[in-house]
Short mmCIF file of C-alpha atoms and ligand atoms in Angstrom, two decimals:
data_model
loop_
_atom_site.label_atom_id
_atom_site.label_comp_id
_atom_site.label_asym_id
_atom_site.label_seq_id
_atom_site.Cartn_x
_atom_site.Cartn_y
_atom_site.Cartn_z
CA MET Y 7 -8.14 79.11 123.38
CA ALA Y 8 -8.02 82.77 124.86
CA GLU Y 9 -5.10 83.74 124.94
CA ASP Y 10 -4.92 85.72 128.70
CA GLN Y 11 -5.65 81.98 129.34
CA TYR Y 12 -3.31 80.41 127.74
CA ASN Y 13 -0.79 83.29 129.39
CA ILE Y 14 -2.15 82.44 132.65
CA VAL Y 15 -1.63 78.69 132.33
CA LYS Y 16 1.65 78.78 130.92
CA ARG Y 17 2.48 81.43 133.53
CA VAL Y 18 1.75 78.79 135.96
CA SER Y 19 3.80 76.71 134.90
CA GLU Y 20 7.00 78.14 134.10
CA GLU Y 21 6.84 80.06 137.70
CA THR Y 22 5.27 77.64 140.99
CA SER Y 23 5.86 73.67 140.48
CA THR Y 24 1.97 74.00 141.20
CA PRO Y 25 0.83 70.10 138.90
CA ILE Y 26 -1.81 71.57 136.23
CA ILE Y 27 -4.30 68.72 134.51
CA ILE Y 28 -5.97 70.49 131.46
CA VAL Y 29 -9.67 69.71 131.34
CA LEU Y 30 -10.88 70.29 128.29
CA ALA Y 31 -14.08 71.06 127.76
CA GLN Y 32 -15.15 71.98 124.31
CA ASN Y 33 -17.67 70.54 121.31
CA GLN Y 34 -14.40 70.12 118.61
CA PRO Y 35 -10.61 70.59 118.73
CA PHE Y 36 -8.69 73.56 119.16
CA SER Y 37 -4.92 73.95 119.02
CA LEU Y 38 -3.59 73.06 122.19
CA GLY Y 39 0.00 75.16 121.62
CA GLU Y 40 2.72 74.29 124.24
CA LEU Y 41 0.14 73.44 126.45
CA SER Y 42 -0.75 70.00 125.99
CA SER Y 43 3.26 68.94 127.12
CA ILE Y 44 3.18 71.57 130.08
CA ALA Y 45 0.34 69.50 131.93
CA ASP Y 46 0.65 67.16 133.97
CA GLY Y 47 -2.13 65.05 133.20
CA ILE Y 48 -5.12 65.95 130.45
CA ILE Y 49 -8.98 64.85 130.74
CA ASN Y 50 -10.86 65.26 126.89
CA ALA Y 51 -14.13 65.81 128.64
CA ASN Y 52 -15.45 66.47 125.43
CA LEU Y 53 -19.33 68.00 125.68
CA PRO Y 54 -20.25 66.35 129.36
CA GLY Y 55 -23.84 67.82 129.37
CA SER Y 56 -24.62 70.06 132.80
CA TYR Y 57 -24.43 66.69 135.29
CA GLY Y 58 -20.71 66.58 133.87
CA GLY Y 59 -19.02 68.63 136.81
CA LEU Y 60 -19.55 65.22 139.00
CA PRO Y 61 -17.94 62.43 137.10
CA ILE Y 62 -15.24 64.56 136.08
CA ALA Y 63 -14.36 65.74 139.68
CA GLU Y 64 -14.00 61.88 140.48
CA ALA Y 65 -11.76 60.84 138.14
CA LEU Y 66 -9.35 64.49 139.13
CA PHE Y 67 -10.04 62.72 142.78
CA GLY Y 68 -9.00 59.54 142.03
CA GLU Y 69 -12.33 57.96 142.82
CA PHE Y 70 -12.23 56.15 139.40
CA SER Y 71 -10.05 55.49 137.21
CA PRO Y 72 -11.27 56.75 133.88
CA SER Y 73 -11.18 54.51 130.62
CA GLY Y 74 -12.26 56.66 127.82
CA ARG Y 75 -10.43 57.09 124.23
CA GLN Y 76 -9.63 59.17 122.10
CA PRO Y 77 -13.43 59.32 119.78
CA TYR Y 78 -11.72 61.32 116.35
CA THR Y 79 -8.37 61.91 115.90
CA TYR Y 80 -7.51 65.17 117.49
CA PRO Y 81 -5.37 67.31 115.52
CA ARG Y 82 -2.39 69.50 116.65
CA LEU Y 83 -2.66 72.10 114.11
CA ASP Y 84 -5.72 73.34 112.96
CA TYR Y 85 -5.59 72.87 108.56
CA GLN Y 86 -4.94 68.93 109.92
CA SER Y 87 -8.17 68.69 111.48
CA THR Y 88 -9.56 66.41 107.45
CA THR Y 89 -7.03 64.01 108.28
CA THR Y 90 -8.85 61.08 109.69
CA TYR Y 91 -6.27 58.11 111.52
CA PHE Y 92 -6.35 55.88 108.97
CA THR Y 93 -3.55 57.65 107.21
CA PRO Y 94 -1.40 55.48 103.85
CA VAL Y 95 1.85 54.11 106.09
CA TRP Y 96 3.63 56.61 104.38
CA ASN Y 97 2.48 59.60 105.98
CA GLU Y 98 4.29 61.20 109.19
CA TYR Y 99 1.29 63.24 110.24
CA SER Y 100 1.61 63.11 113.77
CA PRO Y 101 -1.31 63.98 115.37
CA GLU Y 102 -2.40 66.03 118.59
CA PHE Y 103 -4.31 62.99 120.36
CA SER Y 104 -3.92 60.20 118.05
CA PHE Y 105 -7.46 57.62 117.27
CA GLY Y 106 -8.20 55.83 120.48
CA GLN Y 107 -5.43 57.07 121.88
CA GLY Y 108 -5.93 58.09 125.93
CA MET Y 109 -4.84 55.52 129.64
CA GLY Y 110 -6.02 55.94 133.32
CA TYR Y 111 -4.43 55.72 136.66
CA ASN Y 112 -3.67 51.86 135.95
CA GLU Y 113 -1.25 50.63 134.53
CA ILE Y 114 -2.50 48.44 132.46
CA THR Y 115 0.27 45.81 130.21
CA TYR Y 116 -0.94 43.44 127.67
CA SER Y 117 1.03 39.51 126.51
CA ASN Y 118 0.47 36.11 124.75
CA ILE Y 119 -1.43 37.72 121.69
CA THR Y 120 -2.27 34.62 120.57
CA THR Y 121 -4.23 33.80 116.72
CA SER Y 122 -6.14 30.61 116.03
CA SER Y 123 -4.24 29.98 112.37
CA ASP Y 124 -1.24 31.68 110.99
CA VAL Y 125 -3.33 32.20 107.70
CA ILE Y 126 -6.54 33.61 107.14
CA SER Y 127 -8.75 33.12 103.64
CA PRO Y 128 -12.24 34.14 103.06
CA GLY Y 129 -14.86 32.05 104.37
CA ASN Y 130 -12.35 30.96 107.01
CA PRO Y 131 -12.07 33.88 109.45
CA ILE Y 132 -9.40 33.80 112.82
CA ASN Y 133 -9.41 34.76 116.37
CA VAL Y 134 -6.97 37.30 117.53
CA SER Y 135 -6.69 36.94 122.01
CA VAL Y 136 -4.50 38.80 124.29
CA THR Y 137 -4.13 38.74 127.99
CA ALA Y 138 -4.92 41.94 129.62
CA VAL Y 139 -3.39 42.30 133.52
CA ASN Y 140 -3.97 45.39 135.51
CA ASN Y 141 -1.03 46.45 137.81
CA GLY Y 142 -2.72 49.72 139.94
CA LYS Y 143 -4.88 49.47 142.51
CA LEU Y 144 -8.12 50.61 140.76
CA PRO Y 145 -10.05 48.60 140.01
CA GLN Y 146 -10.23 49.76 135.34
CA MET Y 147 -12.50 49.24 132.91
CA GLU Y 148 -10.87 48.08 129.77
CA PRO Y 149 -11.47 49.06 126.69
CA VAL Y 150 -9.33 46.58 124.09
CA LEU Y 151 -8.91 47.52 119.73
CA MET Y 152 -7.84 45.76 117.35
CA TYR Y 153 -6.41 47.92 114.39
CA THR Y 154 -4.24 46.02 111.02
CA THR Y 155 -2.17 47.13 108.68
CA GLN Y 156 -1.28 45.67 106.14
CA GLN Y 157 2.70 45.43 105.20
CA VAL Y 158 2.21 45.54 101.25
CA ARG Y 159 0.96 46.51 98.18
CA ARG Y 160 1.03 46.20 94.55
CA GLY Y 161 -0.09 49.69 93.41
CA TYR Y 162 -1.70 50.43 96.23
CA SER Y 163 -0.91 52.14 100.24
CA PRO Y 164 -2.17 50.48 102.86
CA GLU Y 165 -3.53 52.29 105.25
CA LYS Y 166 -1.57 52.98 108.28
CA TYR Y 167 -4.21 51.55 111.35
CA ARG Y 168 -7.88 50.12 110.62
CA LEU Y 169 -9.88 49.51 113.13
CA ARG Y 170 -10.98 45.76 113.31
CA ALA Y 171 -13.03 45.33 116.60
CA PHE Y 172 -13.19 46.61 119.84
CA ASP Y 173 -14.40 45.23 123.74
CA LYS Y 174 -14.37 47.16 126.90
CA GLN Y 175 -14.56 45.02 130.66
CA LEU Y 176 -13.71 45.07 133.58
CA ILE Y 177 -10.32 44.19 135.67
CA GLU Y 178 -9.84 44.15 139.00
CA PRO Y 179 -7.13 45.52 140.83
CA GLY Y 180 -3.69 42.60 139.59
CA ALA Y 181 -7.06 41.09 138.09
CA SER Y 182 -6.51 39.99 134.47
CA ARG Y 183 -8.26 39.38 131.06
CA THR Y 184 -8.42 37.82 128.39
CA PHE Y 185 -10.17 39.80 125.07
CA THR Y 186 -11.46 37.48 121.87
CA PHE Y 187 -11.79 39.31 118.92
CA LYS Y 188 -12.85 37.41 115.56
CA LEU Y 189 -11.11 38.91 112.27
CA THR Y 190 -12.28 38.25 108.38
CA ALA Y 191 -10.48 38.23 105.11
CA GLU Y 192 -13.68 39.44 103.63
CA GLU Y 193 -12.36 43.21 106.17
CA LEU Y 194 -8.98 43.04 105.12
CA MET Y 195 -10.81 43.17 100.78
CA PHE Y 196 -10.14 46.99 99.69
CA TRP Y 197 -11.66 49.07 96.66
CA ASN Y 198 -8.91 49.73 94.00
CA VAL Y 199 -9.38 52.43 91.39
CA ASP Y 200 -12.68 49.89 89.07
CA LEU Y 201 -14.31 50.08 92.55
CA ASN Y 202 -13.99 45.91 92.62
CA ARG Y 203 -13.35 45.09 96.24
CA VAL Y 204 -10.01 43.17 96.00
CA LEU Y 205 -7.68 40.90 98.23
CA GLU Y 206 -4.50 41.43 97.96
CA GLU Y 207 -2.20 38.20 99.17
CA GLY Y 208 0.18 39.67 102.21
CA LEU Y 209 1.62 39.33 106.04
CA ILE Y 210 -1.06 41.71 107.97
CA ASP Y 211 -0.24 43.00 111.01
CA ILE Y 212 -2.06 42.61 114.34
CA THR Y 213 -1.33 45.54 116.39
CA ILE Y 214 -3.93 45.99 120.27
CA ASN Y 215 -4.22 49.39 121.25
CA ALA Y 216 -2.34 51.13 118.44
CA PHE Y 217 -1.22 54.60 120.03
CA ASN Y 218 -1.48 53.61 123.40
CA LYS Y 219 2.56 52.58 124.65
CA ASN Y 220 1.10 49.05 126.03
CA TYR Y 221 0.26 48.19 122.74
CA VAL Y 222 1.36 44.57 120.59
CA LYS Y 223 1.63 42.83 117.63
CA LYS Y 224 1.01 39.71 115.48
CA THR Y 225 1.96 39.52 112.04
CA VAL Y 226 -0.19 36.87 109.96
CA ASN Y 227 -0.51 35.85 106.12
CA LEU Y 228 -3.82 36.79 103.67
CA LYS Y 229 -4.13 34.25 101.60
CA LYS Y 230 -7.33 33.52 98.51
C1 NAG N 2 -2.70 32.30 126.45
O1 NAG N 2 -4.05 32.56 125.83
C2 NAG N 2 -3.96 31.71 124.85
C3 NAG N 2 -5.00 31.60 124.09
O2 NAG N 2 -6.46 32.29 124.34
C4 NAG N 2 -4.64 30.52 126.23
O3 NAG N 2 -4.60 28.87 126.24
C5 NAG N 2 -3.32 30.34 127.05
O4 NAG N 2 -3.42 29.73 128.25
C6 NAG N 2 -2.70 31.10 127.21
N1 NAG N 2 -1.23 31.22 127.58
C7 NAG N 2 -1.48 32.38 129.40
C8 NAG N 2 0.17 32.42 129.61
O5 NAG N 2 -2.06 32.67 129.40
C1 NAG N 3 -13.59 31.63 117.30
O1 NAG N 3 -14.08 31.20 118.59
C2 NAG N 3 -16.04 31.25 118.81
C3 NAG N 3 -15.96 31.86 120.00
O2 NAG N 3 -15.34 31.15 121.00
C4 NAG N 3 -15.94 29.86 117.44
O3 NAG N 3 -16.96 29.80 118.11
C5 NAG N 3 -15.52 29.92 116.86
O4 NAG N 3 -14.34 28.04 116.31
C6 NAG N 3 -13.42 30.16 116.36
N1 NAG N 3 -13.13 29.91 115.60
C7 NAG N 3 -11.79 29.24 115.63
C8 NAG N 3 -11.78 29.45 114.38
O5 NAG N 3 -10.71 29.10 116.57
#
């Protein structure tokens, strides 16, 4: 961001009590420095096009609750821009915004994550269900993202999270919705150094909305 603009935002935050909403309209992520901690809210509009102003204004005035999720990992610093969300489990990389992170105005809580079986194996997929409740005052188009993490792999670092499925449904205020996803053992295989796709038995954590505060988690056992 141009230094003068950055300094204006910082001065407004330090010298006034004006609430600050940052609207990012840009074709690539730029380092936000202290701005993201100064802001009371952030809308990442990306490049919304010539008709983008109206929906941005409507979102700001609370006419609807935004429902987008971060479509890529937004780095904290420029040199991190090639890091993907599925870093190895040992990586402590903390991006500005994670892939899949985001929220609207409504508080959505999740409960009752259930699987059709606690064991998953090739040819025997499982269904994963989770119930979302809209505790807010506005209707919410709610995206639900299902990620998996293998806890341990011999000789290979598991990825911290991999997105396996997602869905988006409208939840009226006070109402609840159940989201169901299919998960296969084949998806949980990975490429080894000999370029074979292999299945490593072990525990798999299924995390719904891994990068949001309302995440829920369940563990299943991957077998051959
Ligand atoms: C929990 O989810 C299961 C499977 O979708 C469903 O049969 C059950 O009624 C749900 N229970 C509650 C309390 O929502
Ligand atoms: C998963 O859900 C689908 C669609 O509701 C159903 O046809 C299938 O039998 C379910 N599979 C299991 C293992 O429960």
